PDB file of N, CA and C in Angstrom:
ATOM      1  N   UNK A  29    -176.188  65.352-185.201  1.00  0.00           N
ATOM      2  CA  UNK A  29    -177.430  65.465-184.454  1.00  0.00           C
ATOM      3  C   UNK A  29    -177.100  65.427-182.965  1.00  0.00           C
ATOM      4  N   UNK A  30    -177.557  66.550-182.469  1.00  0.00           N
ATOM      5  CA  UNK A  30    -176.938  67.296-180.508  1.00  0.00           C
ATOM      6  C   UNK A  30    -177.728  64.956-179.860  1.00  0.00           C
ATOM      7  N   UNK A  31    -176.775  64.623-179.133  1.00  0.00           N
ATOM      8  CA  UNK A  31    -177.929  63.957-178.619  1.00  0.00           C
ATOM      9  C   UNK A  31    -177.831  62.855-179.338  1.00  0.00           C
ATOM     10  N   UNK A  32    -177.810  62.308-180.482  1.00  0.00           N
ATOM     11  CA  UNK A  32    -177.601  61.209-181.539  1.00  0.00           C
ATOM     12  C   UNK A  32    -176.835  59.891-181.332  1.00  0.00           C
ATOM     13  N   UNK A  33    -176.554  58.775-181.870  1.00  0.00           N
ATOM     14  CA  UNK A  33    -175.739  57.979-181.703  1.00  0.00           C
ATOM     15  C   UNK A  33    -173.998  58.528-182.543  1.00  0.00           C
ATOM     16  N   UNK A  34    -173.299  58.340-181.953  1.00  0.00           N
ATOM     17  CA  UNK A  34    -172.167  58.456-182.434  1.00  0.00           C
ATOM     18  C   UNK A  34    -171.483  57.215-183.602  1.00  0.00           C
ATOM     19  N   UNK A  35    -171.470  57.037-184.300  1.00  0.00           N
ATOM     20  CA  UNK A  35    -170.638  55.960-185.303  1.00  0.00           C
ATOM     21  C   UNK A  35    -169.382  56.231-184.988  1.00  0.00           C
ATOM     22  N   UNK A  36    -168.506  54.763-184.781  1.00  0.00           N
ATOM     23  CA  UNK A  36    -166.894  55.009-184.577  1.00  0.00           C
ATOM     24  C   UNK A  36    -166.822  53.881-185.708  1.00  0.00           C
ATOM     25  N   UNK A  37    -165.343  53.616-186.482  1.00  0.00           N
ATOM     26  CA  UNK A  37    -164.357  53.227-187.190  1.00  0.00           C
ATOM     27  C   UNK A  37    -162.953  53.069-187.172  1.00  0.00           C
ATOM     28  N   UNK A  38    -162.637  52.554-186.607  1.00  0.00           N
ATOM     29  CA  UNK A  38    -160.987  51.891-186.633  1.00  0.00           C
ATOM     30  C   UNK A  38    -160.350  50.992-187.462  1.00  0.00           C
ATOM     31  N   UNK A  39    -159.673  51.460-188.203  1.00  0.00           N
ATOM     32  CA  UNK A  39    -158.889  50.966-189.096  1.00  0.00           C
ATOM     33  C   UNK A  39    -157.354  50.611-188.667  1.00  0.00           C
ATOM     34  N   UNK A  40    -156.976  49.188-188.595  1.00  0.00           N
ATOM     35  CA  UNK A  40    -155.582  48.778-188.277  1.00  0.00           C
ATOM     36  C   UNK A  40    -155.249  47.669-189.424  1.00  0.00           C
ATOM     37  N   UNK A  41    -153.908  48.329-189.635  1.00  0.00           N
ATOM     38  CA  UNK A  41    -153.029  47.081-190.655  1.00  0.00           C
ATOM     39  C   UNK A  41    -151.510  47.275-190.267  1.00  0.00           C
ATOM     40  N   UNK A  42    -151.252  45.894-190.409  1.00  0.00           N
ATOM     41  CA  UNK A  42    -150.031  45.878-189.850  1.00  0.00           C
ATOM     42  C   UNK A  42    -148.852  45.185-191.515  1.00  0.00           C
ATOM     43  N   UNK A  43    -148.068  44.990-191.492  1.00  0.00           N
ATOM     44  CA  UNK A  43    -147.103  44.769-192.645  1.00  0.00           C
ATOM     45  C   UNK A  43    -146.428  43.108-192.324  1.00  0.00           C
ATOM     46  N   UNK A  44    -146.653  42.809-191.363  1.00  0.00           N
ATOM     47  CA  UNK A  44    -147.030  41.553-191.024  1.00  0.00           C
ATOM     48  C   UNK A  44    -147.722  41.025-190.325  1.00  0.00           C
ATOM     49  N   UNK A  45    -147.707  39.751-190.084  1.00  0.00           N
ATOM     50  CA  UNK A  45    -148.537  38.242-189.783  1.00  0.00           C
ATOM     51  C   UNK A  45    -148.388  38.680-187.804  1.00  0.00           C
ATOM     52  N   UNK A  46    -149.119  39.547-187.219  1.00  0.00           N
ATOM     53  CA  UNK A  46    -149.202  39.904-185.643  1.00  0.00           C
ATOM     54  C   UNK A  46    -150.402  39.785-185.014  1.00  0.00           C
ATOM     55  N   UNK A  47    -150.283  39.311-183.543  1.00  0.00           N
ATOM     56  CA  UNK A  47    -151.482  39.162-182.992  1.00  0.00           C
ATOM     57  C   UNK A  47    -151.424  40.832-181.741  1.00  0.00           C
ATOM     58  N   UNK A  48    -152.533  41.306-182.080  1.00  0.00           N
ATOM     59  CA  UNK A  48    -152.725  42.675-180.983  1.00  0.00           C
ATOM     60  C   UNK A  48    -153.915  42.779-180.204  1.00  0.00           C
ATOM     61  N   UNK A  49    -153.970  43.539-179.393  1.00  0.00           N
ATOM     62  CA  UNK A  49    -155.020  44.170-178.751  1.00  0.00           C
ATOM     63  C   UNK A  49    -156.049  45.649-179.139  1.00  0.00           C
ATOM     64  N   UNK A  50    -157.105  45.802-179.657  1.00  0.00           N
ATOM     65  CA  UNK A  50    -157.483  47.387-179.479  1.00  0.00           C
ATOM     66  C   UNK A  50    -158.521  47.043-178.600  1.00  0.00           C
ATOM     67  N   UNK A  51    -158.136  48.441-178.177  1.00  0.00           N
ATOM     68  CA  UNK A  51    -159.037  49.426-176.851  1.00  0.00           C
ATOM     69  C   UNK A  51    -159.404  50.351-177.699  1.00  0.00           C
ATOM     70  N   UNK A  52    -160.389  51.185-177.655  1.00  0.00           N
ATOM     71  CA  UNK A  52    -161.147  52.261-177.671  1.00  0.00           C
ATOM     72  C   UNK A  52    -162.096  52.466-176.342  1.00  0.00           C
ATOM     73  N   UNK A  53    -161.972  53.525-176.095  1.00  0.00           N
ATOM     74  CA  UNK A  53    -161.730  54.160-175.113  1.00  0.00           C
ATOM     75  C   UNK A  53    -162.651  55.610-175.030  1.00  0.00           C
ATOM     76  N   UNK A  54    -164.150  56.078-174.160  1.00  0.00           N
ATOM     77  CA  UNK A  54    -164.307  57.318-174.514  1.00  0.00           C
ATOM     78  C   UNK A  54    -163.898  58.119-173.454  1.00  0.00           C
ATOM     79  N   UNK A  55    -163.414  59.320-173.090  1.00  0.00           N
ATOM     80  CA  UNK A  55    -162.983  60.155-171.518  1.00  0.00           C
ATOM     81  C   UNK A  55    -164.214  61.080-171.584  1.00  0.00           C
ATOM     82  N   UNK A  56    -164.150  61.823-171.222  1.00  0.00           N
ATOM     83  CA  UNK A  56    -165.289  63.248-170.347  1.00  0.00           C
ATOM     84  C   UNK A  56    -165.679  62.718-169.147  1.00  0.00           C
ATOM     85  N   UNK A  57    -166.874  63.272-169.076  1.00  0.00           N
ATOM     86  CA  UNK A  57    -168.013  62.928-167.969  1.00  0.00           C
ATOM     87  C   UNK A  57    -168.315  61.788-167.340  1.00  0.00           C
ATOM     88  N   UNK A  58    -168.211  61.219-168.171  1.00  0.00           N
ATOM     89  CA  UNK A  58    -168.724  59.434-168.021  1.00  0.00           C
ATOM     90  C   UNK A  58    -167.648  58.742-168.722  1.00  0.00           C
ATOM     91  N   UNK A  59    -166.392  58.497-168.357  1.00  0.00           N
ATOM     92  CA  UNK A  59    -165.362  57.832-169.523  1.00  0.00           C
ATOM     93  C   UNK A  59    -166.083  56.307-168.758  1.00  0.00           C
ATOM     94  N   UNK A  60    -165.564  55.374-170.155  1.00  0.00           N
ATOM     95  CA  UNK A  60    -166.015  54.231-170.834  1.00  0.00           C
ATOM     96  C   UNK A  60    -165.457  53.780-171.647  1.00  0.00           C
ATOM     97  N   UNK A  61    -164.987  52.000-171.449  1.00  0.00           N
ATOM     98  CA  UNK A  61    -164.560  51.265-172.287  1.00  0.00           C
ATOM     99  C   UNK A  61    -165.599  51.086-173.072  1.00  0.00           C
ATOM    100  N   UNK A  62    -165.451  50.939-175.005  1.00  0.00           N
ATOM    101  CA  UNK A  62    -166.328  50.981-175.608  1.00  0.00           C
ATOM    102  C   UNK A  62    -165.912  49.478-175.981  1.00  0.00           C
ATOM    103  N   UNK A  63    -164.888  49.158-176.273  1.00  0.00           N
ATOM    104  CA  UNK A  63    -164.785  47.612-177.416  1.00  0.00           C
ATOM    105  C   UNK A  63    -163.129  47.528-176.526  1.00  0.00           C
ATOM    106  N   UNK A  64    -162.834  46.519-176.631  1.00  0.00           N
ATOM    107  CA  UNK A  64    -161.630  45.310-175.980  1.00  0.00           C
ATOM    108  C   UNK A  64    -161.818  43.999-177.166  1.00  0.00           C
ATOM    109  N   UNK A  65    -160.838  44.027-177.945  1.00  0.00           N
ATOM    110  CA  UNK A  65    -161.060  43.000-178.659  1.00  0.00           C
ATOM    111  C   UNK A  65    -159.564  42.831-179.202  1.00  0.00           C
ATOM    112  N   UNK A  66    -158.907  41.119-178.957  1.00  0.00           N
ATOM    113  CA  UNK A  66    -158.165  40.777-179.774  1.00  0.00           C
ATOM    114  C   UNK A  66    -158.038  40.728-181.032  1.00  0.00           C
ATOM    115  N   UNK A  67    -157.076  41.233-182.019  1.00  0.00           N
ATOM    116  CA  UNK A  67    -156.902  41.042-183.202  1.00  0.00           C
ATOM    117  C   UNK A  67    -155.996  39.990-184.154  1.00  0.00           C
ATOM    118  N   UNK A  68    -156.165  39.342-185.137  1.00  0.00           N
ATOM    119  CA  UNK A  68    -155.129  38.459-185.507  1.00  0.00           C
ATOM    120  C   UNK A  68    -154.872  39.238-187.054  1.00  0.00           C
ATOM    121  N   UNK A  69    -153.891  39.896-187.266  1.00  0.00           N
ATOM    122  CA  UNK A  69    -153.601  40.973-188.498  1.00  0.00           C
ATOM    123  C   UNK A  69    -153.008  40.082-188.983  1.00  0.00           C
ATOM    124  N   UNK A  70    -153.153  39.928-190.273  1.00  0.00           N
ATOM    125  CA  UNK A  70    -152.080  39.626-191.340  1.00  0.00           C
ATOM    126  C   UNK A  70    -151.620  39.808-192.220  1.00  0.00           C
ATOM    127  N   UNK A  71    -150.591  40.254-192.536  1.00  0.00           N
ATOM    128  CA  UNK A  71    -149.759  41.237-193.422  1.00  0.00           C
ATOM    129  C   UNK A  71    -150.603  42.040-194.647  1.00  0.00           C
ATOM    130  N   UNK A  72    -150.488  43.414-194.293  1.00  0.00           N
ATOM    131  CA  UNK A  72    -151.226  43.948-195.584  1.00  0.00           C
ATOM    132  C   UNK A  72    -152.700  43.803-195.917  1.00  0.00           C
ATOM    133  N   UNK A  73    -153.771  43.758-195.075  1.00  0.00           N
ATOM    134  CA  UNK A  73    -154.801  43.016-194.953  1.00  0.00           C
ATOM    135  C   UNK A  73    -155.480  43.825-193.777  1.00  0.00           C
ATOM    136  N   UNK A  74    -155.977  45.439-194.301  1.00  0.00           N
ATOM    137  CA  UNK A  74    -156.483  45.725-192.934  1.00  0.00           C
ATOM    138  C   UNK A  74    -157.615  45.596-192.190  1.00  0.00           C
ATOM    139  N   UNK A  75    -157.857  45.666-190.708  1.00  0.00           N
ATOM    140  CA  UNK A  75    -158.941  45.425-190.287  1.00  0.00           C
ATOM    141  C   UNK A  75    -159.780  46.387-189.602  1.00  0.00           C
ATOM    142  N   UNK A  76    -160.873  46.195-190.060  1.00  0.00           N
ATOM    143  CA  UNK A  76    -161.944  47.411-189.372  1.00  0.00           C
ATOM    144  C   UNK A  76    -163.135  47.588-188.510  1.00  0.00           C
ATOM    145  N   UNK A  77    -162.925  48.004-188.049  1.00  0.00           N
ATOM    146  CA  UNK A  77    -164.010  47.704-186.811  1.00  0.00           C
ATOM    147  C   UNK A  77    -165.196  48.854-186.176  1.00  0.00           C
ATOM    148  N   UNK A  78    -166.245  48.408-186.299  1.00  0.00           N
ATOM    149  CA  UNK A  78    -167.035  49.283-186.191  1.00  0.00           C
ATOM    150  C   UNK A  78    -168.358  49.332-184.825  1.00  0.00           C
ATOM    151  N   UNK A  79    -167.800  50.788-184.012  1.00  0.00           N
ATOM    152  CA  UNK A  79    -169.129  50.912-182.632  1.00  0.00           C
ATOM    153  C   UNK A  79    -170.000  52.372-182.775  1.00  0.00           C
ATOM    154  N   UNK A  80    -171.327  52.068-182.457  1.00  0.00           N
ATOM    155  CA  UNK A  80    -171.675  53.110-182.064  1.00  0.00           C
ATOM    156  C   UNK A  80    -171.671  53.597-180.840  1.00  0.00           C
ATOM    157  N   UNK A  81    -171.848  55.117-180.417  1.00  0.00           N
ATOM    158  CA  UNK A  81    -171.834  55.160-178.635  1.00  0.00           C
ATOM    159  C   UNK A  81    -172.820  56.280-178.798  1.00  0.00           C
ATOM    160  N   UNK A  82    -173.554  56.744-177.455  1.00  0.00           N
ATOM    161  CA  UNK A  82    -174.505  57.734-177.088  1.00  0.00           C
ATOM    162  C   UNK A  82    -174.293  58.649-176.464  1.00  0.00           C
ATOM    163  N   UNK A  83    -173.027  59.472-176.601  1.00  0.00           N
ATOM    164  CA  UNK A  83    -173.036  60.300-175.175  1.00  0.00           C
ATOM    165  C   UNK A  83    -174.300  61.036-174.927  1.00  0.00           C
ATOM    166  N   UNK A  84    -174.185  61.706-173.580  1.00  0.00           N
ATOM    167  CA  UNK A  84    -175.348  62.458-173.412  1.00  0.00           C
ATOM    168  C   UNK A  84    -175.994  63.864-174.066  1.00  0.00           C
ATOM    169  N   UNK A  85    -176.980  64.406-174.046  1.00  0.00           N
ATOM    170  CA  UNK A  85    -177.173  65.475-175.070  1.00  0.00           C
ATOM    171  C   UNK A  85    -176.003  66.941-174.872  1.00  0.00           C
ATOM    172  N   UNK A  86    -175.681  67.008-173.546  1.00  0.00           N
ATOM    173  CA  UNK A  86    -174.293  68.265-172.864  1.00  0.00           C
ATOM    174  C   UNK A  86    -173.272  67.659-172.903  1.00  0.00           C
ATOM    175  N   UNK A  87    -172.783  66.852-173.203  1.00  0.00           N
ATOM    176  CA  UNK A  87    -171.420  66.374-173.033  1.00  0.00           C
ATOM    177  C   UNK A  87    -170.546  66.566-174.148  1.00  0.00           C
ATOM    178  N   UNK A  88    -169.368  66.739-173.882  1.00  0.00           N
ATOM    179  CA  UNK A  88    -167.774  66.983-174.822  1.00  0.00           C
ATOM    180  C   UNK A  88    -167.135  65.220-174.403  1.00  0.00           C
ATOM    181  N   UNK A  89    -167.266  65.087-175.407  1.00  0.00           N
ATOM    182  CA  UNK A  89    -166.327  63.356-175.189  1.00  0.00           C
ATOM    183  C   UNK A  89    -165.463  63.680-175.864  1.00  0.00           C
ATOM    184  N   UNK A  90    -164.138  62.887-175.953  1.00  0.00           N
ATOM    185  CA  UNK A  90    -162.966  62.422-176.795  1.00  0.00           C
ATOM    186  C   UNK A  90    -163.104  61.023-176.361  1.00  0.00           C
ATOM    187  N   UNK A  91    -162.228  60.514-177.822  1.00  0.00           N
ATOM    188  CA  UNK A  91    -162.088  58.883-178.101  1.00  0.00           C
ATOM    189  C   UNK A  91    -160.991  58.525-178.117  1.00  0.00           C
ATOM    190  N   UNK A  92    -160.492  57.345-177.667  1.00  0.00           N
ATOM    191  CA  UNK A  92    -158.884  56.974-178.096  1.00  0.00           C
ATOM    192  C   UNK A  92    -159.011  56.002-178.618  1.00  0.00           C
ATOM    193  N   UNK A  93    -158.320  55.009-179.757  1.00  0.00           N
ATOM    194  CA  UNK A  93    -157.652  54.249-179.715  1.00  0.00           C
ATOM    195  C   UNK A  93    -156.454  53.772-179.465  1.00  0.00           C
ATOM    196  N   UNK A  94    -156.372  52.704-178.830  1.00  0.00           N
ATOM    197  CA  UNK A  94    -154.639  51.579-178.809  1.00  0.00           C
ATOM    198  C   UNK A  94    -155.016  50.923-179.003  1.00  0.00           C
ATOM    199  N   UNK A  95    -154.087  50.620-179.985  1.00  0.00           N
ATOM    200  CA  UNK A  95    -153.459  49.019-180.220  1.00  0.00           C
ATOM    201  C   UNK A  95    -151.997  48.260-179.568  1.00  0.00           C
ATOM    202  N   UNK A  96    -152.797  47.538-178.820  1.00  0.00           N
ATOM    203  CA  UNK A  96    -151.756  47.192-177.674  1.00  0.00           C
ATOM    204  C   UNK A  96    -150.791  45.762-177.910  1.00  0.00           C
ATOM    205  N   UNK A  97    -149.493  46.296-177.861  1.00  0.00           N
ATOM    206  CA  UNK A  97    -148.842  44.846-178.498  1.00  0.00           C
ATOM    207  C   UNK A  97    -147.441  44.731-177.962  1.00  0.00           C
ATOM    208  N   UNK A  98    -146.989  43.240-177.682  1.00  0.00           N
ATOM    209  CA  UNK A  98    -145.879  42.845-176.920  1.00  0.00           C
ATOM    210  C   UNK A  98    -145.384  42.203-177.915  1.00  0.00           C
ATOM    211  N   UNK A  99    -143.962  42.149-178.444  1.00  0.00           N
ATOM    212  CA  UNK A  99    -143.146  41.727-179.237  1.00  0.00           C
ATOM    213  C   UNK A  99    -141.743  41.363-178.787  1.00  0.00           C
ATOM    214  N   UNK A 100    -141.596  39.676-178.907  1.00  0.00           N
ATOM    215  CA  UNK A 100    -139.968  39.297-178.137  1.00  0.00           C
ATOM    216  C   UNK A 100    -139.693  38.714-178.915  1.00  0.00           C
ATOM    217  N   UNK A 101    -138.514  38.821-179.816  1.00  0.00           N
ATOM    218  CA  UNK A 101    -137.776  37.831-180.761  1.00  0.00           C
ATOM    219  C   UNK A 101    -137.376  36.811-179.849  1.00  0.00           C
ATOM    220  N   UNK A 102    -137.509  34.935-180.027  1.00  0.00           N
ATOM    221  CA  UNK A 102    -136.618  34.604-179.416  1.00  0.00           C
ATOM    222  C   UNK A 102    -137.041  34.463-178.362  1.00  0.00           C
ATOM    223  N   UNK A 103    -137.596  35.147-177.493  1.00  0.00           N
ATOM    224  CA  UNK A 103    -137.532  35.542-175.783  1.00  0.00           C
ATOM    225  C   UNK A 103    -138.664  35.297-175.547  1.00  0.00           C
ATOM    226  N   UNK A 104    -138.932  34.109-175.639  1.00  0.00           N
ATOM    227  CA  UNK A 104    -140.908  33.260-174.642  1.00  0.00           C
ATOM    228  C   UNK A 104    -141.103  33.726-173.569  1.00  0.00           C
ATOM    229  N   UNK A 105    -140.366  34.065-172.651  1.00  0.00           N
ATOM    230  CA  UNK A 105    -140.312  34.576-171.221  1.00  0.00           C
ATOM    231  C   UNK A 105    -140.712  35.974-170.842  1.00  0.00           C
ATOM    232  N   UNK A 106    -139.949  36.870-171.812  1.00  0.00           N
ATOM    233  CA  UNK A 106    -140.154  38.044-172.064  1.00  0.00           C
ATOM    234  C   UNK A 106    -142.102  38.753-172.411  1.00  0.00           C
ATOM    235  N   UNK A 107    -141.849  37.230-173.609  1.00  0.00           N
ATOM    236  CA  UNK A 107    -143.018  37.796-174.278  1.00  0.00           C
ATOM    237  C   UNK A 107    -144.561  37.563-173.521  1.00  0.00           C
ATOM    238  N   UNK A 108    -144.279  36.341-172.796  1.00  0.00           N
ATOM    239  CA  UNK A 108    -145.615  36.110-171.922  1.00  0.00           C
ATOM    240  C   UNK A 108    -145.865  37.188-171.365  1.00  0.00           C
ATOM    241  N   UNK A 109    -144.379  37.768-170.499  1.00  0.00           N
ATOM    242  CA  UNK A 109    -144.356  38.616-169.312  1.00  0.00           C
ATOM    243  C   UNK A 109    -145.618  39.947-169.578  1.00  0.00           C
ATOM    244  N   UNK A 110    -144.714  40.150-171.041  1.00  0.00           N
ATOM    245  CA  UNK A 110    -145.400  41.623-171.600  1.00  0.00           C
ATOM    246  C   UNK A 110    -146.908  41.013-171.934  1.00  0.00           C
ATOM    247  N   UNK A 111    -147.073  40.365-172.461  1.00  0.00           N
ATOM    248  CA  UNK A 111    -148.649  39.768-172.893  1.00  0.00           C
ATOM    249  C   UNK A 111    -149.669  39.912-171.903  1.00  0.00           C
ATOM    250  N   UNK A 112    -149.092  39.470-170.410  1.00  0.00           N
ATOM    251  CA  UNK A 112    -149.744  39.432-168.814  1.00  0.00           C
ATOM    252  C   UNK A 112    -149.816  40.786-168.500  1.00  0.00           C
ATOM    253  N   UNK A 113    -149.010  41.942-168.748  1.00  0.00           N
ATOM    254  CA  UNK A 113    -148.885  43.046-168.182  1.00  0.00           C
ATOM    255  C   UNK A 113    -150.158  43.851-169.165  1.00  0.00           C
ATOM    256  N   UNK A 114    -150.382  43.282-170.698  1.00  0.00           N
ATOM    257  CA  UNK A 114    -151.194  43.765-171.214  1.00  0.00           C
ATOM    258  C   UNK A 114    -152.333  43.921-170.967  1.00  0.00           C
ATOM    259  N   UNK A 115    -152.685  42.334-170.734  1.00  0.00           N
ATOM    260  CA  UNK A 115    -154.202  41.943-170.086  1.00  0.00           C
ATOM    261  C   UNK A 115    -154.244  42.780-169.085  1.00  0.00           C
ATOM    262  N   UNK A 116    -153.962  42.734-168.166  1.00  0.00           N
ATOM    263  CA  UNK A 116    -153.749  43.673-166.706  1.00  0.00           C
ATOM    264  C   UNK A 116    -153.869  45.013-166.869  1.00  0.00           C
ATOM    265  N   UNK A 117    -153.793  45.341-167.812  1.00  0.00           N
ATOM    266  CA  UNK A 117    -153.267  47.025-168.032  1.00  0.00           C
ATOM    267  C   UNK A 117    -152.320  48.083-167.302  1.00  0.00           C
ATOM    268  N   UNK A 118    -151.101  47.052-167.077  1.00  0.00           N
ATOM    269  CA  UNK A 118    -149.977  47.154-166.320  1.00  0.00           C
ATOM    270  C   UNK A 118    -149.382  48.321-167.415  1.00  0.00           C
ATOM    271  N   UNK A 119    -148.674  49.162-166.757  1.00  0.00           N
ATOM    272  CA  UNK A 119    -147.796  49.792-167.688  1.00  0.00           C
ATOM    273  C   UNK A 119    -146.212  49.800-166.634  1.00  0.00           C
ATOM    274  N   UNK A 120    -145.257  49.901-167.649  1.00  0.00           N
ATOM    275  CA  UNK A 120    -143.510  49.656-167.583  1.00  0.00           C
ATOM    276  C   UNK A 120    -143.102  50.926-167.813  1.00  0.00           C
ATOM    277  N   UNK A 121    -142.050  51.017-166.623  1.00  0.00           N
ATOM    278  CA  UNK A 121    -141.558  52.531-166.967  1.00  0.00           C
ATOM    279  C   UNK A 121    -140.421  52.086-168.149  1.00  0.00           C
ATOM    280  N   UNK A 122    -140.416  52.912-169.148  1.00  0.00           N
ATOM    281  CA  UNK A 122    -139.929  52.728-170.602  1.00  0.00           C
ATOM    282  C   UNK A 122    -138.104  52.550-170.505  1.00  0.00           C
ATOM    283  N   UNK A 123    -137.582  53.037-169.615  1.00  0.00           N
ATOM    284  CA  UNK A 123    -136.227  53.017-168.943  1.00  0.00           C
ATOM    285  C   UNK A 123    -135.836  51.868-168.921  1.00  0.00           C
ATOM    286  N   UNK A 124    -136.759  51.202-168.058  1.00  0.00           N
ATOM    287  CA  UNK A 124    -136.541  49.788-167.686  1.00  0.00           C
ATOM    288  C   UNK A 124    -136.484  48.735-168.015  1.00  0.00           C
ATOM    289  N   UNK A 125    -137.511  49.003-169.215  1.00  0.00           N
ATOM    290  CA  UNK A 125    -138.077  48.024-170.257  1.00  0.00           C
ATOM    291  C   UNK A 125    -136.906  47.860-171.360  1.00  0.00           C
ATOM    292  N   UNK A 126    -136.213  49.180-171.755  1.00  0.00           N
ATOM    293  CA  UNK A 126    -135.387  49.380-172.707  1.00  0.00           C
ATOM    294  C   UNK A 126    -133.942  48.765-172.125  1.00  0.00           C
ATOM    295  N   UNK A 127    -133.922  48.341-170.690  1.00  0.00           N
ATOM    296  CA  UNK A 127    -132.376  48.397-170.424  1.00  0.00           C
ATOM    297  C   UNK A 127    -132.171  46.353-170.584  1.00  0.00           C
ATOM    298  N   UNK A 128    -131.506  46.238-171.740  1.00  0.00           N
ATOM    299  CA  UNK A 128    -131.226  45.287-171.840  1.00  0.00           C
ATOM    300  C   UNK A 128    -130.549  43.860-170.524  1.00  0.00           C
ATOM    301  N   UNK A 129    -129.621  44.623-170.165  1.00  0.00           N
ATOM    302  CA  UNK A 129    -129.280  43.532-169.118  1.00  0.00           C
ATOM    303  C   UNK A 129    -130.067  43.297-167.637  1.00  0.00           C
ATOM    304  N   UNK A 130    -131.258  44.329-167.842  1.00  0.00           N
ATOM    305  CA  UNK A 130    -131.823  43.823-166.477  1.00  0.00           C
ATOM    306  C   UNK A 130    -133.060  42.707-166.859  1.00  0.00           C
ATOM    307  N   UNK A 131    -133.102  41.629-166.166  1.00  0.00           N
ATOM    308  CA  UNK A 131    -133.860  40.393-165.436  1.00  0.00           C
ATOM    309  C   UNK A 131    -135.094  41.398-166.016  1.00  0.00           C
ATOM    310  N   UNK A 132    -136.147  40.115-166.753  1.00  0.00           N
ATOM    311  CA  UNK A 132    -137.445  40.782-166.867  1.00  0.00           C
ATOM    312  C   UNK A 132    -138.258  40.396-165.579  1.00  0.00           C
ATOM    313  N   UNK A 133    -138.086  39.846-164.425  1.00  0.00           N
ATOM    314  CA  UNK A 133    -138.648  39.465-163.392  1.00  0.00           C
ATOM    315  C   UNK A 133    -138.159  40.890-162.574  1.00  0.00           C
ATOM    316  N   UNK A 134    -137.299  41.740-163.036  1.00  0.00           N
ATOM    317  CA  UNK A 134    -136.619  43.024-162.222  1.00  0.00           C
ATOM    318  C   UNK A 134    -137.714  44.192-162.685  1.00  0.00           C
ATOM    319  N   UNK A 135    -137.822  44.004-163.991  1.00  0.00           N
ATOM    320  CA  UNK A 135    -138.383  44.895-165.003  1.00  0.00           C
ATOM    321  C   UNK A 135    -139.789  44.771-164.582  1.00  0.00           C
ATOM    322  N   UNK A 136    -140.624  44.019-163.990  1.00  0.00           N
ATOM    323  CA  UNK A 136    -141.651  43.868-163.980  1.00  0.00           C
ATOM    324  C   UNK A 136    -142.478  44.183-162.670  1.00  0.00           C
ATOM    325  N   UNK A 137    -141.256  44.407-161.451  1.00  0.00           N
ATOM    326  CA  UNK A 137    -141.534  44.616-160.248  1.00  0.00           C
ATOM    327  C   UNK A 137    -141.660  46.234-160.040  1.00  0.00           C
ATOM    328  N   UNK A 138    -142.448  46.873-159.054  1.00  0.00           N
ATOM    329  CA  UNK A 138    -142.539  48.580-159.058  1.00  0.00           C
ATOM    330  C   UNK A 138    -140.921  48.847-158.868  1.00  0.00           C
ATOM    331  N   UNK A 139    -140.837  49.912-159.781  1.00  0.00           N
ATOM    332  CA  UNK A 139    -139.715  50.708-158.862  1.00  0.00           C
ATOM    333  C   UNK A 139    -139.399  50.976-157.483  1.00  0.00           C
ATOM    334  N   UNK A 140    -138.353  51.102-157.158  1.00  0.00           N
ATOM    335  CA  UNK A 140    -138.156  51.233-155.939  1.00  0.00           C
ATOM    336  C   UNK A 140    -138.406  53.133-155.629  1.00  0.00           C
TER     337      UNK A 140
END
């Protein structure tokens, strides 16, 4: 229906016991955060989540989801770091992130 409410559905399962983030997300005309909500998944056990939205009666929207998640074996330091950059909606150039021997206090500063 041109004009109608939109129904959304997100479905996430993870294969273990993880805590994440989803965003959904609409872009066009008017982009808009629709839902921000922590998740606590646990293994095999998926979760679903459900929004409606309104775009306007002319508009072309697209939707995204992420599920946004920081993972440090071991590494408390690491893992806050990434957890803070999440909230923030910081993003890491992937280079940097991947290079093992550099300082995550290095990793976390802009490039030069």
């Amino acid at each position: 229906q041109a004009g109608g409410p939109v129904e959304l559905r997100v479905t996430v399962q993870s294969n273990a016991m993880m805590a994440r983030e989803l965003r959904l997300t609409r872009g066009g005309e008017r982009p808009l955060e629709l839902l921000r909500r922590p998740l606590d998944l646990l293994g095999d056990s998926p979760v679903t989540l459900s929004i409606s939205d309104a775009p306007g009666d002319e508009e072309a929207v697209v939707y995204r989801a992420e599920l946004l998640a920081a993972d440090a074996i071991n590494r408390a330091a690491e893992f806050m770091a990434a957890k803070r950059m999440l909230i923030q909606g910081r993003a890491v150039d992937k280079k940097r992130l991947a290079d093992d021997s550099m300082p995550i206090k290095q990793i976390l500063e802009k490039p030069p």
